[in-house]
Structures are given as C-alpha cells and as structure tokens.
XYZ file of C-alpha atoms in Angstrom:
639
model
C -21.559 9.805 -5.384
C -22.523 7.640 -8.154
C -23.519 10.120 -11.493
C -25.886 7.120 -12.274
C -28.068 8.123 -8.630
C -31.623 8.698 -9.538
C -32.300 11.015 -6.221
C -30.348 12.561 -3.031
C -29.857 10.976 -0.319
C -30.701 14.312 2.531
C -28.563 13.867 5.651
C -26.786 10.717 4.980
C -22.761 10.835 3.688
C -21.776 9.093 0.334
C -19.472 6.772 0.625
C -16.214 7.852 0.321
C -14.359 4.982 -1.053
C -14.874 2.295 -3.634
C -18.273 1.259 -5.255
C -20.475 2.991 -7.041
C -24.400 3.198 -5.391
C -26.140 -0.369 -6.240
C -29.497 -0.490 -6.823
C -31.107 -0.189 -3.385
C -31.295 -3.928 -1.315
C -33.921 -5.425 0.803
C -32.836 -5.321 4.389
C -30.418 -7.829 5.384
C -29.925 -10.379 7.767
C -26.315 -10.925 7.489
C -23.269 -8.725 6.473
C -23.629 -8.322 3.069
C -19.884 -8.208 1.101
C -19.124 -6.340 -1.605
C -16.093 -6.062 -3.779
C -15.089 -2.422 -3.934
C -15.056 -1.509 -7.683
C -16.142 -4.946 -8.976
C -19.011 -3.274 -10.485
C -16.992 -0.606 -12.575
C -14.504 -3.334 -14.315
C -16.560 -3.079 -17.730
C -15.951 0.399 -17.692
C -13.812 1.101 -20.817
C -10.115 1.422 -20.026
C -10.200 4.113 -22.903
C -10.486 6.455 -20.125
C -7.357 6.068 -18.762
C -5.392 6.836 -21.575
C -5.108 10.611 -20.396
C -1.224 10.699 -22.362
C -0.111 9.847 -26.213
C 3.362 9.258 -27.065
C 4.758 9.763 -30.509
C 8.054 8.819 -32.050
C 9.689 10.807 -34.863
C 12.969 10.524 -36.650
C 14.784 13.535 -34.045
C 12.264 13.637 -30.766
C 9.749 11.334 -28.951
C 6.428 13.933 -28.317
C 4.038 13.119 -25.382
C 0.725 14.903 -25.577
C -1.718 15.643 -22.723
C -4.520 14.215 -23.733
C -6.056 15.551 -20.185
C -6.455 19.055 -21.693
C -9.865 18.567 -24.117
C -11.915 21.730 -25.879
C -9.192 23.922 -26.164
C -7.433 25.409 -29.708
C -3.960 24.095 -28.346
C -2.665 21.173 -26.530
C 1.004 20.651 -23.956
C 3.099 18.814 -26.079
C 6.401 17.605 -24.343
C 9.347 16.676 -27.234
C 12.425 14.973 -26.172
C 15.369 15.114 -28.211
C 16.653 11.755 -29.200
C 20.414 12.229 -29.159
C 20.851 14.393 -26.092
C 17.714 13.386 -23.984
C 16.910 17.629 -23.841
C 13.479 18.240 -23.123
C 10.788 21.119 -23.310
C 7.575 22.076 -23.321
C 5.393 23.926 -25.859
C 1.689 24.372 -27.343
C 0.540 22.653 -30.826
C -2.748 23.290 -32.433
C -6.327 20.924 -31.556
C -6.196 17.161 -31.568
C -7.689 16.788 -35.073
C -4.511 18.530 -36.475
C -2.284 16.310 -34.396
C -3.938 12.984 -35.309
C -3.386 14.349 -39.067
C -0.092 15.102 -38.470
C 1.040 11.826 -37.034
C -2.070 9.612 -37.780
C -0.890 6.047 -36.476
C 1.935 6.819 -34.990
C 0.226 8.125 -32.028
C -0.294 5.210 -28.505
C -2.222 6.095 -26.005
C -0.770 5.527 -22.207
C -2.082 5.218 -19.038
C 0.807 7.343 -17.318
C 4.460 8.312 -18.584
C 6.841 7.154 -15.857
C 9.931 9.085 -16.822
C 13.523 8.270 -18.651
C 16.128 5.409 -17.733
C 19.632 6.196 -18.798
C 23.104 4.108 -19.041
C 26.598 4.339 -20.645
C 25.159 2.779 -23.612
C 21.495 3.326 -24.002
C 18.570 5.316 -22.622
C 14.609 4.754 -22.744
C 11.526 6.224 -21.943
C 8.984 4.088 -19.795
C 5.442 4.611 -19.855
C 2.244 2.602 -18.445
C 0.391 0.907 -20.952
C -1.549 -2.241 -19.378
C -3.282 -1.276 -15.763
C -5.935 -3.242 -13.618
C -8.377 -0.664 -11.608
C -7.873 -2.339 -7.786
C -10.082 0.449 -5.873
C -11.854 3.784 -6.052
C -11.661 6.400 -3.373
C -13.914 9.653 -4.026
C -14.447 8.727 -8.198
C -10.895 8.744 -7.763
C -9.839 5.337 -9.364
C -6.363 3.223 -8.431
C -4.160 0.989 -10.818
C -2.132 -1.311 -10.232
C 0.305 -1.662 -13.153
C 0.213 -4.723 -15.135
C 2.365 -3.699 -18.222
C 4.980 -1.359 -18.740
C 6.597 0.179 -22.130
C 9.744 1.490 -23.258
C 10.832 3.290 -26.265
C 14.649 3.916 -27.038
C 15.811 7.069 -27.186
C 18.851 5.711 -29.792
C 17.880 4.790 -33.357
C 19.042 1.356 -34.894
C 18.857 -0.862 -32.240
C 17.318 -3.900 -33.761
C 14.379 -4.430 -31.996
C 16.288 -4.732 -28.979
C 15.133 -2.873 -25.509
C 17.771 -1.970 -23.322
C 15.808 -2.248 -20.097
C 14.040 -5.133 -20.825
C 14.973 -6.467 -17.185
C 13.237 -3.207 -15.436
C 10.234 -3.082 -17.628
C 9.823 -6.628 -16.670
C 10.156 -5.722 -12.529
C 7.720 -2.390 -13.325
C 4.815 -5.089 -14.759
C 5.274 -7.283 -12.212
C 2.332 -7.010 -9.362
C 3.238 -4.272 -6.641
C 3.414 -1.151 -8.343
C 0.475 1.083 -7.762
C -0.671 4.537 -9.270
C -3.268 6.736 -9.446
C -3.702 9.871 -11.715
C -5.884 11.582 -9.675
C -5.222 11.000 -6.407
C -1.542 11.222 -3.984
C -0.740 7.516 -2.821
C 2.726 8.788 -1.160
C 0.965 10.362 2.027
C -0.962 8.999 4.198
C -4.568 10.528 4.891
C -3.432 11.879 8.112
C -0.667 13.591 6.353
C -3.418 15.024 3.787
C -5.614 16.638 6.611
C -2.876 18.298 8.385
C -2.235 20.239 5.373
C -5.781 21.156 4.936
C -6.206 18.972 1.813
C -9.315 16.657 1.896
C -9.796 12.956 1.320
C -11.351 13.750 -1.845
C -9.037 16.423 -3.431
C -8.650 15.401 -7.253
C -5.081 16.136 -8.353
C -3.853 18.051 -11.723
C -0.410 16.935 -10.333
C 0.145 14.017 -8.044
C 4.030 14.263 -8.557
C 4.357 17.864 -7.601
C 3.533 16.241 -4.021
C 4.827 12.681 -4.219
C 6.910 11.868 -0.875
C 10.539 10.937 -2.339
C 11.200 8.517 -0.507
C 7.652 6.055 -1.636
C 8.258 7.126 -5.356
C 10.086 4.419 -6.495
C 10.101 6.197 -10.353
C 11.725 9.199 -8.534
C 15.015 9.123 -10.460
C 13.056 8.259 -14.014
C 11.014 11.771 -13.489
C 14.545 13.589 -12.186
C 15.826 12.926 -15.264
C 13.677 15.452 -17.588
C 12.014 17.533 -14.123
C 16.037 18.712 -13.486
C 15.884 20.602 -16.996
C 14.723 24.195 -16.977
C 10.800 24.885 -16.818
C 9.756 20.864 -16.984
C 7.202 20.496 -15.206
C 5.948 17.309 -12.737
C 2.326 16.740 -14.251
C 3.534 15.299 -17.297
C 4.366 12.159 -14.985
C 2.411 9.674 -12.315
C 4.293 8.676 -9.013
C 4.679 5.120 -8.857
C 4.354 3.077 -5.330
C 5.782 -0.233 -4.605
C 3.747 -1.941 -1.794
C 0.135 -3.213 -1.896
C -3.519 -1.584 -2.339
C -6.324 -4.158 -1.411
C -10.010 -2.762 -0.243
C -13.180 -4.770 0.506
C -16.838 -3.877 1.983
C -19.614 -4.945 3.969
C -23.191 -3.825 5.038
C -24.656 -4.464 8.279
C -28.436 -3.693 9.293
C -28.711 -1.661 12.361
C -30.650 -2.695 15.811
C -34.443 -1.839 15.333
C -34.861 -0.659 18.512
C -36.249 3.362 19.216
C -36.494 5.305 22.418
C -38.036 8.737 22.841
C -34.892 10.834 21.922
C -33.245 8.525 19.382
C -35.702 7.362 16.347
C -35.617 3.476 15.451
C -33.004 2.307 13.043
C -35.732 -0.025 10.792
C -33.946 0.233 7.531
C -30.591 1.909 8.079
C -27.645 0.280 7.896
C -23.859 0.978 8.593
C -21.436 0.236 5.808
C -17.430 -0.141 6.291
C -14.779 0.498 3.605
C -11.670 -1.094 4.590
C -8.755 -0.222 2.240
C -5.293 -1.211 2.905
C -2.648 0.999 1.728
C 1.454 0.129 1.730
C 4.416 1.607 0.632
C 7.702 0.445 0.328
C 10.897 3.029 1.353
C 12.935 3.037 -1.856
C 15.836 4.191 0.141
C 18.090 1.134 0.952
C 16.023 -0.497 -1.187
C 16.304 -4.422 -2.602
C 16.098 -8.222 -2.178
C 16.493 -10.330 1.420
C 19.961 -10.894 1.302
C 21.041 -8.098 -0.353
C 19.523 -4.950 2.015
C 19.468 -5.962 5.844
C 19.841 -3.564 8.364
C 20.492 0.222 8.248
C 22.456 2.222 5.784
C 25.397 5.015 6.468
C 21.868 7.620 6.636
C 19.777 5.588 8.667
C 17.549 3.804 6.575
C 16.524 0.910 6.976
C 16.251 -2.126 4.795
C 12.319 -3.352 3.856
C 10.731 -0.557 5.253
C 6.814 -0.221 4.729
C 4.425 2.056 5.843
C 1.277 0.495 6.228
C -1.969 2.505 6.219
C -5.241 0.927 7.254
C -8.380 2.913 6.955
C -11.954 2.308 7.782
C -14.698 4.470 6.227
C -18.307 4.411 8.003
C -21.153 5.511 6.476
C -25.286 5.554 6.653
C -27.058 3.959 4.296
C -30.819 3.070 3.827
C -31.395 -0.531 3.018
C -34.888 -0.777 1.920
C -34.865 1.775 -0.921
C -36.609 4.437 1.389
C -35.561 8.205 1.457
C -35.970 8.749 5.115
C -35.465 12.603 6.444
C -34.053 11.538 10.030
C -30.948 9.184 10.708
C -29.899 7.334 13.643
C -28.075 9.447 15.861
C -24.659 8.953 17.429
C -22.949 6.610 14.392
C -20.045 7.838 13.617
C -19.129 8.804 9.152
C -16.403 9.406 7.856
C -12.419 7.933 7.893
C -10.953 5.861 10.711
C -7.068 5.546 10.284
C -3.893 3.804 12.069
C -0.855 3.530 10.629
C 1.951 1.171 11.439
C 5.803 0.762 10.654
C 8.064 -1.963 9.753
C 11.565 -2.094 8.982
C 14.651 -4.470 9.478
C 16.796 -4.721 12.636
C 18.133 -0.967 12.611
C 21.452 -2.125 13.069
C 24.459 -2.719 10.740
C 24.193 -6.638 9.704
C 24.312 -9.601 7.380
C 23.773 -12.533 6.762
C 24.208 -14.834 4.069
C 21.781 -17.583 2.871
C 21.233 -20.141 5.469
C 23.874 -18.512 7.528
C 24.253 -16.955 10.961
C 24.067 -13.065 11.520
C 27.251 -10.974 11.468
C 26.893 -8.214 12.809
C 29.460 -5.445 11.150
C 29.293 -2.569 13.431
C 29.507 -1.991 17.134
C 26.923 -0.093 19.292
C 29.079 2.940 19.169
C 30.044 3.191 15.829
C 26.261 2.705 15.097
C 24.819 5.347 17.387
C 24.781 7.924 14.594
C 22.736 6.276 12.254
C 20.772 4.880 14.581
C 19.701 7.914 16.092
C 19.440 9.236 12.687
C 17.023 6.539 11.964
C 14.846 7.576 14.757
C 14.758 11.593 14.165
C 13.586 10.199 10.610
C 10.699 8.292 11.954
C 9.682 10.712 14.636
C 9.372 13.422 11.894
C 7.741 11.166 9.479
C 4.980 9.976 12.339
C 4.687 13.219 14.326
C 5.183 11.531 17.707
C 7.543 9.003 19.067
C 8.583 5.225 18.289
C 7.695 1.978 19.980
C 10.028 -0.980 19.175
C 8.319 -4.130 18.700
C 10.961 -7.283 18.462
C 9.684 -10.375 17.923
C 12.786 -12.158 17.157
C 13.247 -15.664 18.525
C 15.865 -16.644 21.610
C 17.495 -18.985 19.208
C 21.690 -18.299 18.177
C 20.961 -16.873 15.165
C 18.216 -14.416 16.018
C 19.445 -13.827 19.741
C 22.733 -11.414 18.691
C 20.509 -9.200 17.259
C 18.327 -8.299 20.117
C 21.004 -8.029 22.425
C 23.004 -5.114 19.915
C 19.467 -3.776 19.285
C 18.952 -3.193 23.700
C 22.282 -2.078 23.238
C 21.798 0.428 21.519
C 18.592 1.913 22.571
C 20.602 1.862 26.053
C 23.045 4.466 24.565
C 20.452 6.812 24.061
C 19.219 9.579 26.696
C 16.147 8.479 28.902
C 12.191 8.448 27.359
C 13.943 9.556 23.899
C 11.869 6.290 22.708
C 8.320 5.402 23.129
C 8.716 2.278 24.625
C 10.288 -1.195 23.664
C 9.270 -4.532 23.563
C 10.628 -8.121 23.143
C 7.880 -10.776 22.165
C 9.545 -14.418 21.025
C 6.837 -15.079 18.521
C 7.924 -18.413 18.179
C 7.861 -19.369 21.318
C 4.636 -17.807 22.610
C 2.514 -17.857 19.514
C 1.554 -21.668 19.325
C -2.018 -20.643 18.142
C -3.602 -24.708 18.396
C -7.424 -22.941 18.192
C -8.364 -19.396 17.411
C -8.773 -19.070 21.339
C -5.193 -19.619 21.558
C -4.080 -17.285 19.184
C -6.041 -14.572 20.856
C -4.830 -15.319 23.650
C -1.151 -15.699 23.209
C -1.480 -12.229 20.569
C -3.381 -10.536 23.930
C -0.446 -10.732 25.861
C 1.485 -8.692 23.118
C -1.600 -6.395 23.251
C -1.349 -5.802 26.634
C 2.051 -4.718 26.257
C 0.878 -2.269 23.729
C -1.619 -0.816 25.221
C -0.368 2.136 27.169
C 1.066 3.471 24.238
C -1.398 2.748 21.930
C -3.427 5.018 24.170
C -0.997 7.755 24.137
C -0.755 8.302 20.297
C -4.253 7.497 19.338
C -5.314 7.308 15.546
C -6.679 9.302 13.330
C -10.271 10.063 13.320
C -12.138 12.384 10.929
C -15.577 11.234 11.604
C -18.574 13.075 12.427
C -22.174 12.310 13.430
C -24.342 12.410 10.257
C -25.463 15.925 11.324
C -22.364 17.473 11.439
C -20.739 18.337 8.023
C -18.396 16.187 7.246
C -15.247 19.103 6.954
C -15.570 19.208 10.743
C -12.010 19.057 12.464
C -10.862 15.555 13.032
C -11.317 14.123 16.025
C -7.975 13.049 17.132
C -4.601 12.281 15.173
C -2.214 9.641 15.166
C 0.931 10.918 16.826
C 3.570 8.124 17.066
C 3.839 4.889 15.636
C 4.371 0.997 16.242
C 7.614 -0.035 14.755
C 7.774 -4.242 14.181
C 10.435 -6.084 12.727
C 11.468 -9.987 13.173
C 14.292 -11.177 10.579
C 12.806 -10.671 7.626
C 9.886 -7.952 8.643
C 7.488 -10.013 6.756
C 5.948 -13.183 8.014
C 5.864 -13.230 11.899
C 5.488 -8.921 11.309
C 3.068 -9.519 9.374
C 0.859 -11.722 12.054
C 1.350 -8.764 14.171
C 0.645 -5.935 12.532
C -2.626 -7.723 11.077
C -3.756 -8.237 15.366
C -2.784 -4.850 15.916
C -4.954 -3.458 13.178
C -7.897 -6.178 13.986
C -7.291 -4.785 18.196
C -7.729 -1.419 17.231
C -11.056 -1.704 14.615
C -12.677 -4.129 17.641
C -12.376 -2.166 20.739
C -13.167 1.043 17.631
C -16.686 -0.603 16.950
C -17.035 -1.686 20.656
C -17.227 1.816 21.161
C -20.283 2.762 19.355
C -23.788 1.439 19.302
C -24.508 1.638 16.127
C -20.755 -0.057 15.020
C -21.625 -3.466 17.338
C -23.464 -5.465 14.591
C -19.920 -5.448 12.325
C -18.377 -7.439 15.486
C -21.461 -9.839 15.697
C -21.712 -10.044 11.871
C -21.678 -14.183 10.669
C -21.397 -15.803 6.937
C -23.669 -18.563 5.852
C -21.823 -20.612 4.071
C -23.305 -23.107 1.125
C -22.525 -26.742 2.145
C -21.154 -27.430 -1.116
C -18.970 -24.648 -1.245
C -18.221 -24.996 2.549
C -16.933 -28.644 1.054
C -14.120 -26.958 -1.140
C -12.876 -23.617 0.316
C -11.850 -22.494 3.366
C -14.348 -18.870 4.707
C -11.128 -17.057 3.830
C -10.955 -18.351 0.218
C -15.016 -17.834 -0.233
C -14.967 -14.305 0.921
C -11.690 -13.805 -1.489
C -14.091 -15.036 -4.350
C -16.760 -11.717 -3.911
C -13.266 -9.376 -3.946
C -11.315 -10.187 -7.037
C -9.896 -6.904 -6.571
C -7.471 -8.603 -4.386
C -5.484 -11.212 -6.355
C -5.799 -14.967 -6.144
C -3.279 -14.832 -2.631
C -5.605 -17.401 -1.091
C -5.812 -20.099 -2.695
C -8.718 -22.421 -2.502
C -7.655 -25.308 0.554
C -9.130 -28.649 -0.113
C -11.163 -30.874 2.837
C -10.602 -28.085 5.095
C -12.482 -29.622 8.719
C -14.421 -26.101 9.562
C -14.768 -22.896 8.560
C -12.682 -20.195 11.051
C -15.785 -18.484 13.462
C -15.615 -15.122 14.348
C -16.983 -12.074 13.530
C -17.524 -11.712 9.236
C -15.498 -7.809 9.706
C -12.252 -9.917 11.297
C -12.252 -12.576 8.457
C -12.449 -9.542 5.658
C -10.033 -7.840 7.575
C -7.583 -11.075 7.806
C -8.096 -12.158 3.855
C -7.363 -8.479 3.473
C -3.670 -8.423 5.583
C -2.617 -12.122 4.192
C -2.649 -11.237 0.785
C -1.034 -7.853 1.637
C 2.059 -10.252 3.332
C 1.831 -12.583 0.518
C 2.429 -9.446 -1.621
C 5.216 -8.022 0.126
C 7.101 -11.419 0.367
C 6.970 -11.826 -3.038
C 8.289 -7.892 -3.643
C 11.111 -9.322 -0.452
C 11.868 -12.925 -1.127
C 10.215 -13.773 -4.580
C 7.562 -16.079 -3.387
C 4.532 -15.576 -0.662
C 4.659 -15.246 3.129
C 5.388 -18.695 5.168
C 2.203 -17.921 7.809
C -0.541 -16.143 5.498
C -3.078 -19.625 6.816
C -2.324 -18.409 10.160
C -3.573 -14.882 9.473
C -6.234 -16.343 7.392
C -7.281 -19.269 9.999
C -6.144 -17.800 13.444
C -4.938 -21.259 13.921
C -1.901 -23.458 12.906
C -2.939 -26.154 10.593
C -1.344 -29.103 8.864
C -1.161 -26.843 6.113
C 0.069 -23.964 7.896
C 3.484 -26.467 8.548
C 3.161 -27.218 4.818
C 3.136 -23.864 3.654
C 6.203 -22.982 5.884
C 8.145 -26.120 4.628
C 7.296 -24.873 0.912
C 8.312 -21.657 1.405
C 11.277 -22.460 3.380
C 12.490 -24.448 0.266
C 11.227 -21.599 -2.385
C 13.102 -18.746 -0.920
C 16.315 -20.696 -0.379
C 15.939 -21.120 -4.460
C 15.514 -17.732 -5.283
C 18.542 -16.045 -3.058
C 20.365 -18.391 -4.797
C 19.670 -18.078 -8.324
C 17.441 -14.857 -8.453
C 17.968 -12.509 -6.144
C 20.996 -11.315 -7.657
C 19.961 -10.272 -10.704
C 17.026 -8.780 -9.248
C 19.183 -6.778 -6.875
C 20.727 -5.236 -10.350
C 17.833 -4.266 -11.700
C 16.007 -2.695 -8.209
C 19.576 -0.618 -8.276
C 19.245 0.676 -12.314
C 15.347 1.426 -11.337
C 16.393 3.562 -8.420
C 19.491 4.914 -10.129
C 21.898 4.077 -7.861
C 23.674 1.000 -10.336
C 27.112 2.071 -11.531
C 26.233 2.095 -15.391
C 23.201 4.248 -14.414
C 24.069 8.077 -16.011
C 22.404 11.596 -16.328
C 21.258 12.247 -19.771
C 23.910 13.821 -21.858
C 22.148 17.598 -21.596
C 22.868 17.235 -18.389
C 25.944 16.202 -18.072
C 29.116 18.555 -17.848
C 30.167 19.702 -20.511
C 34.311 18.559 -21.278
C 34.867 22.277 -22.021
C-alpha cells in the first residue's frame, strides 16, 4: 500500500503490483488505463544508489550503502593486481566520506568482475529506468553500465568497452529487492510470498536466467564472499500496464449491489532469456551437446485482481465471489531441439541424425519437465516449404524414438498457411483451430491461481498450479511464436474472466477514442501513449482506416506481447519482430507486408555485418570466449 494513504481500506486487498493509490476517481464508464509506476518517475533516483565504489592506488572498495544507523559499515576491497577479494567492517559513513571524500560513486547495483589474458574490470550499474513496481518492490531496466579497470596505466582505455555497451543496451532487467529468476509459481511452492523483500536476490538467482552469473563467480568462488554484494541480471523483457472497470450495479438478497466497486487488473509480463547456448540467429540454432536449446525464453504472464472503491467511499461490505489476488501461466519457447544450421539466406543442414541426437534430446526434455513440474507439449508451427519442412520431419522423428505418453502431446500448425488473418474474425478464427488443439492439455496442467475471495486472507493455499508447459518454436522462435504465445495468453485470461461475474466487464470494456487522435494513431499506439513504461515499440501508424474493436483488456494485453516480440527480436536478430501489427491489429495490413519486407531486409544486414561481433561479446559476457580467464588468485599456482 501506498505510505501516502490517508485511511484503510477494511476488507478490500491492496494492489499487489505497480502504482501507488491515486487520489480516489468518480465512477467510470469505461476502462480506465493506467501506466503502472508512471506516477512514481519523479521519485529521486538517489534511492537507488544502495552501493559506492571507490578506487585507490592497491584495491577498488565497494560499500553497502544498504546498512544505515549503525557504528560500522561491509566494505568489500578488491586487490588490484591479483583480483583477491574480502570482506571486512570500517567505521560510520561520515568517517568514510572523510576518508575518500570525492572519490566515492554511488551505483545502482555492482554486477561482478570480467577477466581476460590481458585485462580485467569491474562492472557496475550506474544509469537505470524504473519499468514496474510489484509489492513497493521497484524493477530497472538497465540503461547504463560502468567499468573500472582493475590494471593501472591504461590510458583511458576500457577493456570491455564492447560488453558494457551490450549490458546498456535495452533487455537487461534487475531488481534489488525482489528475485526476477523464478517465476511466482516457483516462489509459492517454496513458501515464499509474492511480496517477500530480498536482503539477497543472488543467493537465489536461477543460473541459468542470470546472465551476470560468471561476473559474480568470479569474487563469490573466493573464501567467505558473499552473494548480496551483487544484483542478478535478466536478459528478456518486463512490460506491465492497468485498467479499472466499474462493476454491474445490480443486488439480490444474498449478494449486496456493486454501486461503486470496481475490479482492477495488473497485467505484468515477465521474460527471461536461457543464457545457456546463448547468442545471435545464426550463430546458436538448435540444441547443444547438454540439451539446451538455442533462444530459449520463459515467458511469465500474470494477472493481479483486486477490489477497489471508485467513488472515494469506505464501504464495510464487498461484492462477493470476485476473485484477488495473482493469476499466472507460463509458456516456453526454444529453437528446433535438434542439431542444425543454417547459414544466412540458406537452407537447413541438419548435422546430426535422430539417433545420435536421442541423448540430448531426451536430456532436453528431463530439463524442461523438472523446470515446469509436469510434462511438455510441442507446438511446431513451421511452414511445409523445403527449407522449413526437414526440420519437422527429424523433429517427429525423434519424438517417435521415445517410449509412449513420455510427451504431453505434439502439434504441427503451418502458420503460414492457415493464419491469413484478412479481419480480426479471421484471425480468431484461424488461431481457434490451434486452440482447439490445445485445449485438452491446457486443461490438464492448469495455471496457477493464488486468488481468494476478498474474505478470505489472502495467504490462503493457491488454488491450483501450473504443472506442464506449452513449448512453441517456428525458425526463429520469435515472430510467428510470438503470434502464438500472445493468443494463448489472450485464450486463457478470456475464458479466466468468462468465468467470474464480477471479471465480465474487462471482456466488454471499449476505448473512446478522440477523433483527432483517432486521425493519427492506431488504438494500439494511443493506449502505448498512457504506458511509457513500455518503450516506444509501437510506433505511431499514419491514416490508419479504423481503430482494431474488441474488448479494451485484449488490446492492453496485445500492445503488451508486441513490444515484448519487438524486444526479443532485437536481443535475437538486432532489429524488431516482422508481425508485431499483426499482434497489435489482429489483422494483416498493408503495413503488416511492409513491416515484414523491412525487416526481412534489416536482419539480412545485421547477420552479415553484426552478428559476429556480437556473438564475441555475448561469449566474453557469459565466459565461455577463449581469452575469457579466472582471476589470477584463482588460478593455479605454477608451483
């Protein structure tokens, strides 16, 4: 809850996520939007700076600024000349600032050490952008990153200049407070709560979705270092948006009327990118020799549902039977788990056999079922054409080779050549079919579901858990995935709110538009300009005909999911996804044909001219490029 709340709210929830309490609204006709932390941007960023990092002629000290009205402070020192680390108390803060005086920056979050044959650096976060807040816990996404030689006398120069320049690039995501690396599911089960602030995010970062894992492994593997000097980092997407809806008036002689209550839903959009296997689109297809798989993203998408009063009243009794609390479903995506290539503009190769690919294969899927808690649905959408075809027949192949029901189920679904998507209607329709497919299992494993009537406290046991997973990949696992996964997620919050009473106004929600702005945007571009949280993705389309209908909740939801693809692209490919209008639109347009041709042309530039060197510097981020080296404490001694 807001601290700025002049009085309780008895018997209603707090929102969980994102945006602080406005002052209270008359009731509304319409959905009203808000922006999820839009309101908190003038906050000053002072308060992030929970870490200072001096340099001295021997040692570079970081101080935990966290630590406040105490006689001594953690101080970390790292030697200079052998990268040896430890930990040990000074005296207050007004003896250190006399100690060092200017010397001292402030940083939003100390990401860990990057060492080669021939230099080594310390990297630390010191420009961040607040995207979202979950529980007054805020997340970043990291706009700037710093580095500070460990060697003396190099002229200015910064050895890493090429990964500091990835780390500021948009994608990477932290929070200081809060674990990013788990899903919320994965939080419950371990009796942790949504809101749980965190001393030490790192202490229970997921490996694989800390892509700053080697950095931190660097000082962590020396004796008694601990994790909470350092902030996992996430490479993926964070986007959020909200919306109010008014609830039915009518009363019977059980249920009390709803005049004045509303439902709002929190939508926030978490991914995360596998750093195993890890790099650009030409460069990591397929599995690897431990059955990872190239481009793989867990994709989180939660709903939070919550009372609220909308004409400033402070009424004793709620409407029954609306369900508050989190909503979750999680999907997968991943490239063709099969050993392949493929060079720019070229036809697949595929380098392996179904037998010698069985082990990693399988390997793969004992990953995923342990990961998800449940078994694995294939969804191909790969076209019938010769350069797609060869990898759905190797991919049958080798699900064939494995013992009966050892998979959830497995699909084939030409998106090319069903989705032709001339209206909205069509799109539907076509997607349905694919839904229909679905379905059965989508029953099986459920979702997660924490909620609670508003009487019930809101620790109650969840409902139901997620217990399997969707797993969609086309050639690239962005675009035509993307589509998907975005109609999966809109499938499962419909037929969610269908469910309950109080949930139906989000499906019947409309926008009004102003004519003059309905003259120069598109609905998706005018809803994008109340969430700045979320990037500039859509841009503005000129002399657009009409506006897409359809229930407000699924246009949020789509502006939401095409600038999460657009993101991802650019992390894949370098530039944005090739069908974000038809997520946005539910339709192919003349610009839809436009933006494929565009795209077409952009990514054919950068695997020619980019992606290499981007591939290098992914690799010396991860530690896995061959001048990347253990610091010299910790290296063997030639004794």
């Amino acid at each position: 809850p807001s601290a700025e709340q002049k009085a309780p709210r008895p018997l209603v929830e707090e929102p969980m996520a994102l945006m602080p309490d406005a002052e209270q609204a008359p009731a509304l006709s319409e959905i009203e939007l808000g922006d999820c932390g839009a309101q908190r941007r003038s906050r000053a960023l002072a308060s992030m700076h929970q870490w200072s990092v001096v340099e001295t002629e021997g040692e570079i000290v970081i101080l935990d600024q966290r630590v406040q009205g105490c006689d001594q402070q953690p101080v970390l020192a790292i030697d200079r000349n052998s990268g040896k680390a430890s930990e040990h108390l000074v005296t207050a803060s007004d003896d250190i600032s006399k100690r060092w005086g200017s010397q001292v920056r402030h940083v939003h979050g100390i990401l860990g050490i990057l060492a080669s044959k021939n230099a080594s650096a310390l990297f630390a976060v010191t420009g961040a952008r607040e995207v979202c807040d979950i529980g007054g816990m805020l997340i970043y996404e990291v706009t700037e990153v710093m580095q500070i030689s460990l060697q003396q006398g190099m002229d200015g120069k910064l050895p890493f200049a090429e990964v500091a320049q990835l780390l500021s690039e948009q994608g990477f995501f932290f929070s200081q407070e809060l674990d990013l690396t788990h899903t919320l599911q994965w939080k419950r089960r371990r009796r942790r709560v949504e809101a749980e602030k965190l001393v030490d995010p790192m202490a229970v970062a997921e490996p694989r979705f800390t892509w700053n894992w080697w950095l931190v492994q660097q000082l962590t593997r020396q004796n008694r270092v601990s994790t909470h000097w350092f902030i996992p980092l996430i490479q993926g997407h964070v986007c959020a948006a909200q919306c109010k809806v008014p609830l039915s008036a009518g009363g019977t002689a059980t249920a009390p009327p709803c005049i004045g209550w509303g439902v709002q839903a929190t939508m926030v959009l978490v991914s995360r990118r596998s750093s195993n296997h890890a790099g650009v689109r030409y460069y990591a297809r397929g599995l690897d020799e431990s059955g990872n798989a190239a481009n793989s993203i867990e994709t989180e998408q939660l709903v939070h549902f919550c009372l609220v009063r909308l004409d400033g009243h402070i009424q004793q009794q709620q409407p029954p039977d609306c369900p508050q609390g989190w909503v979750g479903f999680t999907q997968l995506r991943g490239s063709a788990p099969l050993f392949w290539e493929q060079a720019p503009q070229g036809p697949v190769r595929l380098t392996r056999d179904a037998g010698a690919s069985r082990a990693a294969f399988e390997q793969h899927q004992r990953s995923i079922e342990e990961a998800f808690e449940g078994r694995t649905f294939y969804v191909n959408l790969l076209s019938t054409t010769p350069v797609e075809q060869p990898l759905t027949e190797a991919l049958e192949e080798q699900l064939n080779l494995l013992p009966p029901d050892s998979v959830g189920g497995y699909c084939h679904f030409d998106f090319h050549g069903m989705v032709h998507a001339a209206s909205r209607e069509d799109f539907d329709s076509q997607l349905n079919i694919l839904i229909g497919l679905l379905q059965p299992f989508l029953e099986t494993i459920q979702y997660f579901d924490s909620t609670a009537d508003g009487a019930t406290p809101c620790e109650a046991q969840p409902l139901c858990w997620q217990a399997g997973v969707l797993r969609t990949h086309c050639l690239d696992c962005l675009d035509r995935t993307n589509v998907v996964q975005f109609y999966i997620a809109w499938s499962w919050l419909h037929s969610l709110c269908g469910k309950h009473t109080t949930l139906e106004n989000l499906l019947k929600g409309q926008i009004e538009v102003d004519p003059p702005l309905q003259q120069q945007w598109s609905v998706s571009s005018y809803l994008l300009s109340f969430m700045p949280s979320m990037g500039s993705g859509a841009a503005a389309v000129e002399g657009q005909e009409s506006a897409p209908d359809g229930p407000l909740l699924r246009q949020l939801l789509a502006c939401l999911w095409a600038e999460h693809g657009d993101r991802l692209s650019r992390q894949y490919t370098g530039t944005d996804s090739a069908l974000s209008s038809l997520v946005r639109e539910g339709r192919f347009g003349s610009f839809s044909f436009l933006e494929r041709s565009w795209q077409g042309i952009s990514r054919a530039y950068q695997a020619t001219f980019a992606d290499a060197q981007r591939q290098a510097t992914i690799d010396l981020l991860l530690g896995l490029h061959p001048e990347c080296i253990m610091l010299p404490c910790q290296q063997p001694s030639e004794d």
